[in-house]
XYZ file of C-alpha atoms in Angstrom:
653
model
C 112.068 127.897 95.732
C 109.682 130.097 97.723
C 106.212 128.924 98.711
C 104.603 131.410 96.343
C 106.623 130.061 93.422
C 105.751 126.479 94.413
C 102.033 127.354 94.531
C 102.151 129.032 91.115
C 103.978 126.021 89.665
C 101.516 123.591 91.274
C 98.407 125.439 90.061
C 99.779 125.535 86.522
C 100.660 121.818 86.620
C 97.249 120.923 88.059
C 95.405 122.898 85.388
C 97.345 121.058 82.665
C 96.611 117.670 84.228
C 92.904 118.462 84.712
C 92.549 119.653 81.122
C 94.364 116.601 79.727
C 92.120 114.197 81.656
C 88.786 115.920 81.030
C 87.627 113.580 78.258
C 88.733 110.429 80.094
C 87.058 111.485 83.343
C 83.803 112.427 81.629
C 83.544 109.080 79.822
C 84.704 107.139 82.885
C 82.063 108.723 85.120
C 79.354 107.889 82.591
C 80.594 104.271 82.365
C 80.646 103.944 86.155
C 77.133 105.288 86.643
C 75.843 103.263 83.703
C 77.343 99.881 84.668
C 77.248 100.000 88.459
C 74.433 102.387 89.390
C 72.098 101.313 86.579
C 71.607 104.859 85.244
C 70.933 103.563 81.731
C 67.885 105.535 80.535
C 68.182 109.133 79.298
C 66.548 111.285 81.944
C 64.102 112.900 79.502
C 62.960 109.517 78.160
C 62.545 108.142 81.679
C 60.391 111.093 82.754
C 58.178 110.799 79.657
C 57.620 107.066 80.099
C 56.897 107.383 83.803
C 54.459 110.243 83.150
C 52.640 108.096 80.585
C 52.605 105.081 82.917
C 54.710 102.971 80.557
C 57.284 100.428 81.823
C 60.867 101.705 82.087
C 62.823 98.599 83.132
C 66.587 98.239 83.654
C 67.922 94.690 83.267
C 71.588 95.378 83.992
C 73.704 92.518 82.618
C 77.041 94.342 82.695
C 78.084 93.569 86.319
C 78.174 89.836 85.489
C 80.709 90.491 82.711
C 82.763 92.758 84.970
C 82.835 90.210 87.786
C 83.940 87.505 85.349
C 87.185 89.382 84.596
C 87.824 90.745 88.097
C 87.181 87.413 89.811
C 89.386 85.641 87.286
C 92.209 87.916 88.446
C 91.345 87.191 92.093
C 91.737 83.465 91.452
C 95.086 83.957 89.688
C 97.070 86.212 91.968
C 100.107 87.990 90.522
C 103.141 87.041 92.620
C 106.350 89.095 92.859
C 109.665 87.236 92.762
C 113.063 88.910 93.277
C 116.311 88.115 91.461
C 119.863 89.380 92.098
C 121.375 91.548 89.369
C 124.952 92.508 90.245
C 127.831 90.997 92.216
C 126.751 92.816 95.372
C 123.422 90.997 95.425
C 122.897 87.663 97.124
C 120.432 84.885 96.090
C 119.462 84.177 99.710
C 118.927 87.886 100.340
C 116.814 88.030 97.174
C 114.533 85.369 98.640
C 114.373 87.338 101.917
C 113.314 90.449 99.963
C 110.668 88.449 98.080
C 109.376 87.075 101.394
C 109.369 90.607 102.836
C 107.296 91.854 99.887
C 104.811 89.017 100.447
C 104.546 90.076 104.095
C 104.050 93.723 103.061
C 101.236 92.668 100.732
C 99.611 90.454 103.363
C 99.752 92.888 106.303
C 98.554 95.878 104.266
C 95.751 93.997 102.436
C 97.386 94.668 99.093
C 94.988 92.308 97.326
C 92.157 94.735 98.177
C 94.143 97.553 96.575
C 94.867 95.472 93.459
C 91.279 94.237 93.112
C 89.819 97.722 93.560
C 92.125 99.211 90.927
C 91.353 96.425 88.438
C 87.614 96.714 89.084
C 87.723 100.424 88.212
C 89.916 99.753 85.156
C 87.430 97.221 83.787
C 84.384 99.322 84.695
C 85.505 102.792 83.666
C 88.984 102.630 82.090
C 91.453 103.367 84.909
C 92.089 102.757 88.597
C 94.937 103.379 91.043
C 96.700 102.038 94.121
C 99.644 103.526 95.982
C 102.713 102.663 98.052
C 103.284 104.350 101.399
C 105.304 104.040 104.600
C 103.991 103.781 108.144
C 105.682 103.608 111.549
C 105.697 100.059 112.896
C 104.174 101.233 116.193
C 103.634 104.413 118.166
C 106.787 103.965 120.270
C 109.418 103.269 117.599
C 111.206 104.941 114.715
C 111.151 101.784 112.574
C 108.971 102.015 109.503
C 107.238 99.501 107.258
C 106.148 99.725 103.647
C 102.433 99.347 102.926
C 100.265 99.023 99.822
C 97.121 101.171 100.006
C 94.039 101.221 97.841
C 92.699 104.348 96.181
C 88.956 104.178 96.771
C 88.240 107.215 94.589
C 90.243 107.126 91.338
C 88.898 110.570 90.393
C 91.039 112.010 93.205
C 94.261 111.245 91.280
C 95.649 113.423 88.492
C 98.690 111.939 86.761
C 101.387 113.499 84.627
C 99.776 114.707 81.361
C 103.097 114.183 79.540
C 103.416 110.521 80.544
C 103.647 107.873 77.813
C 104.590 104.789 79.866
C 102.183 101.900 80.505
C 102.734 102.520 84.239
C 103.722 105.620 86.213
C 107.465 105.047 85.895
C 107.907 108.284 83.904
C 105.608 110.518 85.976
C 107.227 113.832 86.895
C 104.164 115.273 88.655
C 101.042 113.910 90.292
C 98.191 115.193 92.450
C 95.956 113.424 94.967
C 93.142 115.803 95.926
C 90.506 115.929 98.630
C 87.829 118.444 99.593
C 87.437 119.705 103.161
C 84.830 121.967 104.626
C 86.055 125.212 106.169
C 85.533 123.888 109.703
C 87.222 120.555 108.914
C 90.156 122.351 107.319
C 90.717 124.541 110.372
C 90.318 121.552 112.724
C 92.802 119.404 110.806
C 95.404 122.151 110.494
C 94.743 123.902 113.776
C 98.459 124.414 114.361
C 98.759 126.460 111.178
C 98.069 130.150 110.734
C 94.387 131.086 110.755
C 92.961 130.810 107.253
C 91.787 134.063 105.686
C 88.745 132.811 103.769
C 87.915 136.319 102.534
C 91.460 137.038 101.439
C 93.732 134.744 99.452
C 91.294 131.794 99.537
C 88.373 133.888 98.321
C 90.126 134.657 95.034
C 90.924 131.026 94.177
C 89.415 129.475 91.071
C 86.673 126.786 91.427
C 89.285 124.041 91.198
C 90.529 125.000 94.646
C 87.754 126.868 96.468
C 83.944 126.707 96.459
C 81.189 127.705 98.849
C 81.239 124.166 100.289
C 84.918 124.070 101.165
C 88.525 124.094 100.018
C 90.552 121.574 98.061
C 93.822 120.273 99.467
C 96.221 118.288 97.324
C 99.250 116.060 97.682
C 101.554 117.644 95.125
C 104.197 115.135 94.058
C 107.202 116.417 92.147
C 110.037 114.294 90.736
C 113.229 116.189 89.993
C 116.632 115.274 88.641
C 119.459 115.635 91.168
C 123.160 114.981 91.297
C 124.345 112.643 94.074
C 127.660 111.085 95.091
C 128.289 107.357 95.236
C 131.189 105.388 96.719
C 132.715 101.995 96.018
C 133.447 99.793 99.040
C 136.241 97.304 99.474
C 133.788 94.378 99.146
C 132.654 95.620 95.727
C 129.429 97.240 96.929
C 128.441 100.594 95.391
C 126.097 102.822 97.387
C 125.098 106.380 98.065
C 127.663 108.338 100.055
C 124.991 109.497 102.496
C 123.806 105.936 103.125
C 127.372 104.808 103.767
C 127.954 107.674 106.165
C 124.810 106.771 108.105
C 125.903 103.125 108.400
C 129.641 103.625 108.779
C 129.848 101.861 112.203
C 128.201 98.809 110.669
C 130.695 98.693 107.781
C 133.585 99.323 110.181
C 132.557 96.189 112.078
C 132.856 94.278 108.806
C 136.206 95.939 108.074
C 134.739 97.348 104.859
C 136.164 100.678 103.718
C 135.768 103.106 100.824
C 137.956 102.461 97.803
C 138.917 105.378 95.582
C 137.149 108.717 95.311
C 133.368 109.315 95.285
C 131.708 109.771 91.872
C 128.874 112.108 90.960
C 125.869 110.550 89.208
C 122.529 111.891 88.059
C 119.503 110.515 89.819
C 116.025 111.572 90.907
C 114.459 112.720 94.120
C 110.759 112.924 94.886
C 109.183 115.581 97.092
C 105.639 115.475 98.437
C 103.999 118.755 99.393
C 100.566 119.143 100.928
C 99.125 122.332 99.461
C 96.027 124.360 98.901
C 95.676 126.867 96.130
C 97.080 129.537 98.446
C 99.784 127.988 100.662
C 102.111 125.060 101.317
C 100.986 123.178 104.426
C 103.605 120.389 104.672
C 106.757 119.296 102.812
C 108.178 115.756 102.911
C 111.084 114.233 101.012
C 110.141 110.795 99.725
C 112.639 107.979 100.285
C 112.461 106.600 96.739
C 113.001 107.823 93.194
C 109.506 107.029 91.827
C 106.206 108.758 92.543
C 104.495 105.989 94.561
C 101.107 106.103 92.808
C 100.488 103.266 90.375
C 97.768 103.338 87.694
C 95.988 100.271 86.347
C 94.759 101.166 82.881
C 91.987 99.578 80.873
C 92.087 99.513 77.080
C 94.517 102.256 75.989
C 94.136 103.995 72.623
C 96.419 106.842 71.524
C 94.803 109.180 68.971
C 96.973 112.034 67.692
C 99.005 112.078 70.876
C 95.993 112.028 73.210
C 95.601 108.949 75.395
C 92.133 107.466 75.745
C 91.514 104.900 78.472
C 88.494 102.796 77.622
C 86.550 100.414 79.813
C 85.217 96.988 78.897
C 81.613 98.233 78.980
C 81.973 101.337 76.827
C 81.134 99.731 73.479
C 78.457 97.525 75.056
C 76.316 100.363 76.414
C 74.133 100.658 73.315
C 73.475 96.908 73.364
C 72.536 97.211 77.050
C 70.139 100.048 76.194
C 68.526 97.803 73.571
C 68.068 95.086 76.194
C 66.313 97.571 78.480
C 64.128 98.975 75.685
C 62.972 95.651 74.235
C 62.404 94.176 77.709
C 60.206 97.174 78.535
C 58.354 96.823 75.231
C 57.686 93.097 75.793
C 56.378 93.879 79.271
C 54.221 96.697 77.943
C 52.700 94.662 75.081
C 51.949 91.678 77.296
C 50.370 93.940 79.904
C 48.140 95.633 77.283
C 47.095 92.396 75.570
C 43.454 91.336 76.149
C 43.074 88.771 78.918
C 40.800 86.394 76.970
C 37.496 88.338 77.374
C 34.049 86.848 76.679
C 32.135 88.193 73.649
C 28.391 87.777 73.173
C 25.283 89.597 71.915
C 23.760 92.334 74.036
C 21.855 90.920 76.963
C 23.589 87.527 76.891
C 25.104 88.047 80.389
C 22.082 89.445 82.274
C 20.991 86.235 83.981
C 24.365 85.411 85.694
C 26.184 88.774 85.492
C 28.116 88.400 88.796
C 29.694 85.124 87.661
C 30.456 86.455 84.150
C 32.295 89.457 85.633
C 34.694 87.096 87.471
C 34.898 84.390 84.816
C 38.568 85.181 84.039
C 39.700 85.055 87.668
C 37.428 82.493 89.387
C 36.644 78.902 88.422
C 32.835 78.492 88.434
C 31.030 75.142 88.238
C 28.717 76.511 85.548
C 27.797 79.760 83.761
C 24.289 80.594 82.475
C 23.710 82.846 79.458
C 20.734 84.475 77.724
C 19.877 83.931 74.080
C 20.202 81.089 71.629
C 24.014 81.084 71.210
C 26.678 80.858 73.985
C 29.274 83.661 74.426
C 32.687 83.019 72.851
C 36.107 83.348 74.634
C 38.712 85.406 72.702
C 42.152 83.787 72.321
C 45.291 85.346 73.924
C 47.373 87.246 71.353
C 50.618 85.693 72.654
C 54.069 87.087 73.507
C 55.259 89.552 70.828
C 57.742 87.406 68.868
C 59.412 90.338 67.136
C 60.322 92.086 70.376
C 61.555 88.824 71.889
C 63.802 88.241 68.872
C 65.235 91.759 69.182
C 65.877 91.152 72.879
C 67.831 87.976 72.115
C 69.832 89.747 69.407
C 70.697 92.584 71.811
C 71.931 90.074 74.403
C 74.054 88.282 71.791
C 75.478 91.638 70.688
C 76.632 92.320 74.259
C 78.435 88.963 74.421
C 80.075 89.502 71.032
C 81.225 93.045 71.885
C 82.644 92.133 75.291
C 84.048 88.782 74.126
C 82.494 86.641 76.866
C 80.055 83.980 75.733
C 77.792 81.570 77.604
C 80.577 79.067 78.336
C 82.654 81.774 80.043
C 79.670 82.864 82.134
C 78.883 79.311 83.268
C 75.702 79.100 81.162
C 74.600 76.242 78.948
C 75.344 76.866 75.273
C 75.569 74.875 72.053
C 78.956 73.381 72.993
C 78.507 69.715 73.897
C 82.001 68.314 74.465
C 84.349 69.282 77.277
C 87.016 70.403 74.788
C 84.562 72.721 73.039
C 83.502 74.290 76.345
C 87.126 74.798 77.422
C 88.000 76.278 74.011
C 85.146 78.800 74.270
C 86.150 79.683 77.840
C 89.752 80.189 76.698
C 88.517 82.410 73.888
C 86.764 84.617 76.430
C 89.862 84.721 78.655
C 92.082 85.730 75.736
C 89.739 88.451 74.480
C 89.930 90.282 77.828
C 93.371 89.223 79.040
C 94.801 92.706 78.425
C 92.977 93.950 81.553
C 94.686 91.339 83.736
C 98.002 91.899 81.970
C 97.774 95.629 82.683
C 97.352 94.765 86.367
C 100.498 92.624 86.143
C 102.398 95.587 84.670
C 101.174 97.798 87.484
C 102.220 95.288 90.164
C 105.607 94.920 88.467
C 106.129 98.678 88.790
C 104.900 98.545 92.391
C 107.590 95.916 93.013
C 110.212 98.295 91.589
C 108.982 101.054 93.905
C 109.151 98.727 96.925
C 112.640 97.446 96.053
C 113.761 101.054 95.635
C 112.351 101.878 99.090
C 113.644 98.818 100.986
C 117.311 99.963 101.367
C 116.074 103.256 102.834
C 113.207 102.000 105.002
C 114.929 98.809 106.217
C 118.396 100.321 106.559
C 119.326 99.530 110.176
C 119.884 96.216 111.974
C 116.508 94.872 113.085
C 114.350 91.762 113.113
C 111.554 91.753 110.560
C 108.770 89.359 109.740
C 108.664 87.742 106.309
C 106.197 85.343 104.743
C 106.737 82.168 102.748
C 104.946 81.177 99.569
C 102.554 79.051 101.620
C 101.745 81.980 103.933
C 103.842 80.757 106.863
C 105.420 83.684 108.810
C 109.064 83.745 109.847
C 111.353 86.195 111.628
C 114.571 87.309 109.942
C 117.516 89.317 111.261
C 118.736 91.847 108.682
C 121.681 94.187 108.144
C 123.802 92.548 110.853
C 126.047 89.435 110.909
C 124.621 86.820 113.259
C 125.056 83.226 114.352
C 121.797 81.263 113.778
C 120.245 79.862 116.948
C 119.386 76.557 115.281
C 118.893 74.730 112.008
C 116.800 76.736 109.587
C 116.460 79.800 111.857
C 117.215 83.218 110.413
C 117.797 85.033 113.707
C 120.522 84.609 116.319
C 123.267 86.226 118.338
C 125.443 88.985 116.788
C 128.610 87.482 115.348
C 131.954 88.440 116.849
C 133.746 87.379 113.679
C 131.646 88.434 110.643
C 133.836 86.382 108.294
C 133.274 83.028 110.027
C 131.835 80.256 107.886
C 128.718 79.729 110.020
C 127.813 83.437 110.190
C 124.795 84.712 108.228
C 124.243 88.209 106.821
C 121.143 89.450 105.023
C 122.080 92.978 103.966
C 119.076 94.669 102.362
C 121.017 97.852 101.662
C 123.620 96.303 99.342
C 123.348 95.052 95.793
C 120.824 95.518 93.021
C 117.761 93.367 92.524
C 115.177 93.011 89.804
C 111.656 91.624 89.952
C 109.498 89.275 87.953
C 105.723 89.026 88.304
C 104.067 85.691 87.644
C 100.333 85.152 87.263
C 98.843 81.893 88.477
C 96.441 80.330 90.953
C 96.804 81.129 94.632
C 98.817 78.793 96.845
C 95.614 77.162 98.166
C 94.418 76.472 94.617
C 97.805 75.090 93.600
C 97.812 72.860 96.698
C 94.394 71.422 95.800
C 95.535 70.869 92.217
C 98.725 69.174 93.441
C 96.720 66.811 95.677
C 94.445 65.895 92.753
C 97.380 65.195 90.456
C 99.159 63.111 93.133
C 96.047 60.948 93.577
C 95.891 60.390 89.807
C 99.605 59.480 89.740
C 99.181 56.967 92.578
C 96.209 55.403 90.794
C 98.267 54.990 87.628
C 101.451 53.947 89.471
C 100.593 52.447 92.907
C 104.286 51.807 93.693
C 104.671 55.577 94.165
C 102.288 55.643 97.146
C 104.930 54.907 99.852
C 107.132 57.732 98.547
C 104.400 60.332 97.913
C 102.142 59.590 100.882
C 103.464 62.343 103.148
C 103.324 64.977 100.383
C 99.765 63.985 99.502
C 98.628 64.261 103.120
C 100.321 67.650 103.482
C 98.342 69.036 100.523
C 94.965 67.736 101.700
C 92.651 70.079 103.582
C 91.925 67.691 106.471
C 91.991 68.114 110.232
C 95.307 66.726 111.545
C 96.665 66.571 107.966
C 100.079 67.773 109.162
C 100.215 65.031 111.822
C 99.353 62.393 109.212
C 102.041 63.804 106.917
C 104.660 63.604 109.681
C 103.811 59.981 110.438
C 103.977 59.010 106.776
C 107.218 60.933 106.406
C 108.796 58.825 109.164
C 108.124 55.690 107.078
C 110.128 56.909 104.081
C 113.271 54.992 103.018
C 116.494 56.391 104.538
C 117.959 57.605 101.230
C 114.800 59.648 100.529
C 115.020 61.191 103.994
C 118.663 62.063 103.371
C 117.822 63.869 100.122
C 115.086 65.845 101.890
C 117.586 66.910 104.550
C 115.364 65.767 107.443
C 117.369 62.777 108.743
C 120.951 63.492 109.862
C 123.534 62.001 107.532
C 125.212 59.688 110.152
C 121.936 57.952 110.933
C 121.236 57.483 107.244
C 124.704 56.043 106.666
C 124.211 53.611 109.543
C 120.866 52.425 108.153
C 122.311 52.061 104.656
C 125.300 50.119 106.017
C 123.003 47.686 107.828
C 120.929 47.211 104.709
C 124.030 46.609 102.584
C 125.316 44.064 105.131
C 122.038 42.155 104.938
C 122.156 42.289 101.143
C 125.697 40.866 101.256
C 124.549 38.032 103.533
C 121.668 37.339 101.139
C 124.100 37.225 98.226
C 126.416 34.798 100.068
C 123.485 32.535 100.929
C 122.377 32.622 97.322
C 125.841 31.644 96.112
C 126.000 28.778 98.627
C 122.607 27.495 97.494
C 123.734 27.502 93.876
C 126.880 25.549 94.756
C 124.840 22.966 96.680
C 122.492 22.526 93.723
C 125.400 21.961 91.349
C 126.881 19.355 93.713
C 123.598 17.491 93.943
C 123.207 17.520 90.184
C 126.663 16.007 89.699
C 125.772 13.103 92.047
C 123.895 10.887 89.508
C 123.445 7.994 91.945
C 121.325 9.986 94.383
C 117.969 9.972 92.575
C 116.097 10.164 95.893
C 117.221 13.741 96.421
C 115.560 15.165 93.296
C 112.799 16.790 95.353
C 115.418 18.478 97.535
C 117.174 19.785 94.423
C 113.921 21.224 93.092
C 113.253 22.907 96.459
C 116.740 24.486 96.405
C 116.161 25.748 92.871
C 112.805 27.319 93.845
C 114.363 29.014 96.881
C 117.210 30.279 94.709
C 114.817 31.799 92.183
C 112.923 33.523 95.004
C 116.138 35.001 96.453
C 117.252 36.237 93.030
C 113.889 37.899 92.411
C 114.013 39.566 95.832
C 117.525 40.857 95.223
C 116.461 42.415 91.917
C 113.398 44.134 93.408
C 115.165 45.555 96.494
C 116.786 48.993 95.786
C 120.287 49.574 97.182
C 120.204 50.705 100.801
C 116.638 49.480 101.486
C 115.996 46.667 103.958
C 114.711 43.536 102.156
C 111.350 42.068 103.062
C 111.283 39.013 105.280
C 110.691 35.712 103.511
């Protein structure tokens, strides 16, 4: 397709997208300005009130409701887990991919992208984040996947024909930006000189204004036919990928079985365009357009999708709060400040003191005439306006679904269960915002898994991250001999089929993802420590076994050192199950303990025999005390044998 045809197609697609999103963008912009910038008074009303000198107050209560939902999501981070699907996938490789995704999220500040998108979705109805690739460094061809935030959601135009809850069915998308004429020529100085009076001059206002020119990332997803091959190890992959990695598969003695098969798939092309020319063209490595929307409350009316924010229905209640607050302020300000009333001439004698009687405390006041002046009572706060203000505030809580308990305020709930129930009610009423973020992250996980075989396709060492945030290096796409216990890097293996050889092939097999929502690892660690303390209080015998785990989960200086010392005191069989103590040492300790138990049993049997012999000797009454002592010692040995688990050294008598 020629550049002219591409431009015509892009302009037509952009016009359709802009027209389809007009109503959503108009309402979203109003919500954003209303809730975050405090533009809550009609401009004409504001001008009239300011001209008349009347109060025009804005008591913006909406950000507190927005933060309640957004910060709830920040405390309960969605986590991506990876699961193998077909026979070519490997459970250990699935965990490596999950750890790689955690590292991608950590190094690219993905939580900022997620939080920004959710904040916009709650505030104005929709937000976006995107997936991209970047070179690892300036002197390498290796690339990494990154998650980027979209700071301006109005710069994204999605597919107007989309019906999915995420962007999985997008066929087109635009990400636009405006550049001044000088900035445009500086950024694309290697391109042909722009003719601002020619082709660019005739562009419509969507693409060209007096201030500058619009450039756009034009994403297009097209159906293509590709060829796949089956390998002798059962793996199915793209013929081009196999050809690129043929030396690697030859080293594994893996060959193609049968003939290639044609399948229908998708390819994605990104073009950087203006309304007059194509500036750059890049083929994307995946099959999805890597822009992910986070929607608010979606309503479909006669085929038109409306994305509504949390604050949209609460704006009138917020306007009532502002109006009645201004009226209360105005009425209180205009109320008389307890003036003195008296007959004419009553204040002549001490006029200077009477003029300051409401602001200064005088020892005495003199008056003229037979009767003293009278002070007028304060009219009081206007009760009707105050009642309307309270009703407007309650209306906001009822509309949004967050009540005092959810906002941390004191309410009429008295018991802990009632407070928790009201908090849960608020969480449930707005959970669809957080759930929409989970759907978006799930689709982002699909995009990343689709990219991984293409981005991480050659043998290399990558960094991954555990659930607890601990980094680790992993060798991928190459058989290797681990350097030590637990290490995932080593020397290349001469015999790939040896039992001790490891292989984490990120290009083979199919994997699926699952997104779980829960507290962050730090929060779960604190909760685990609290629950362990409660368990030890209820069952003190568990303290010797749980001591090291409790210390590990406490946020103390030297907590890890304390945990290691307590771990060394664990019984041998517990150490064997944890895989820390080598099996021979454990077997030796268990054998010694069993030998001592056998000696204890033999001594117990001998003591019983001696007691029976003494009992049979009726003539020896003088040895009754000795018999009783034997019986007491026997009972103690039996009790000790019952309390000592197998393989544990008995306590000294």
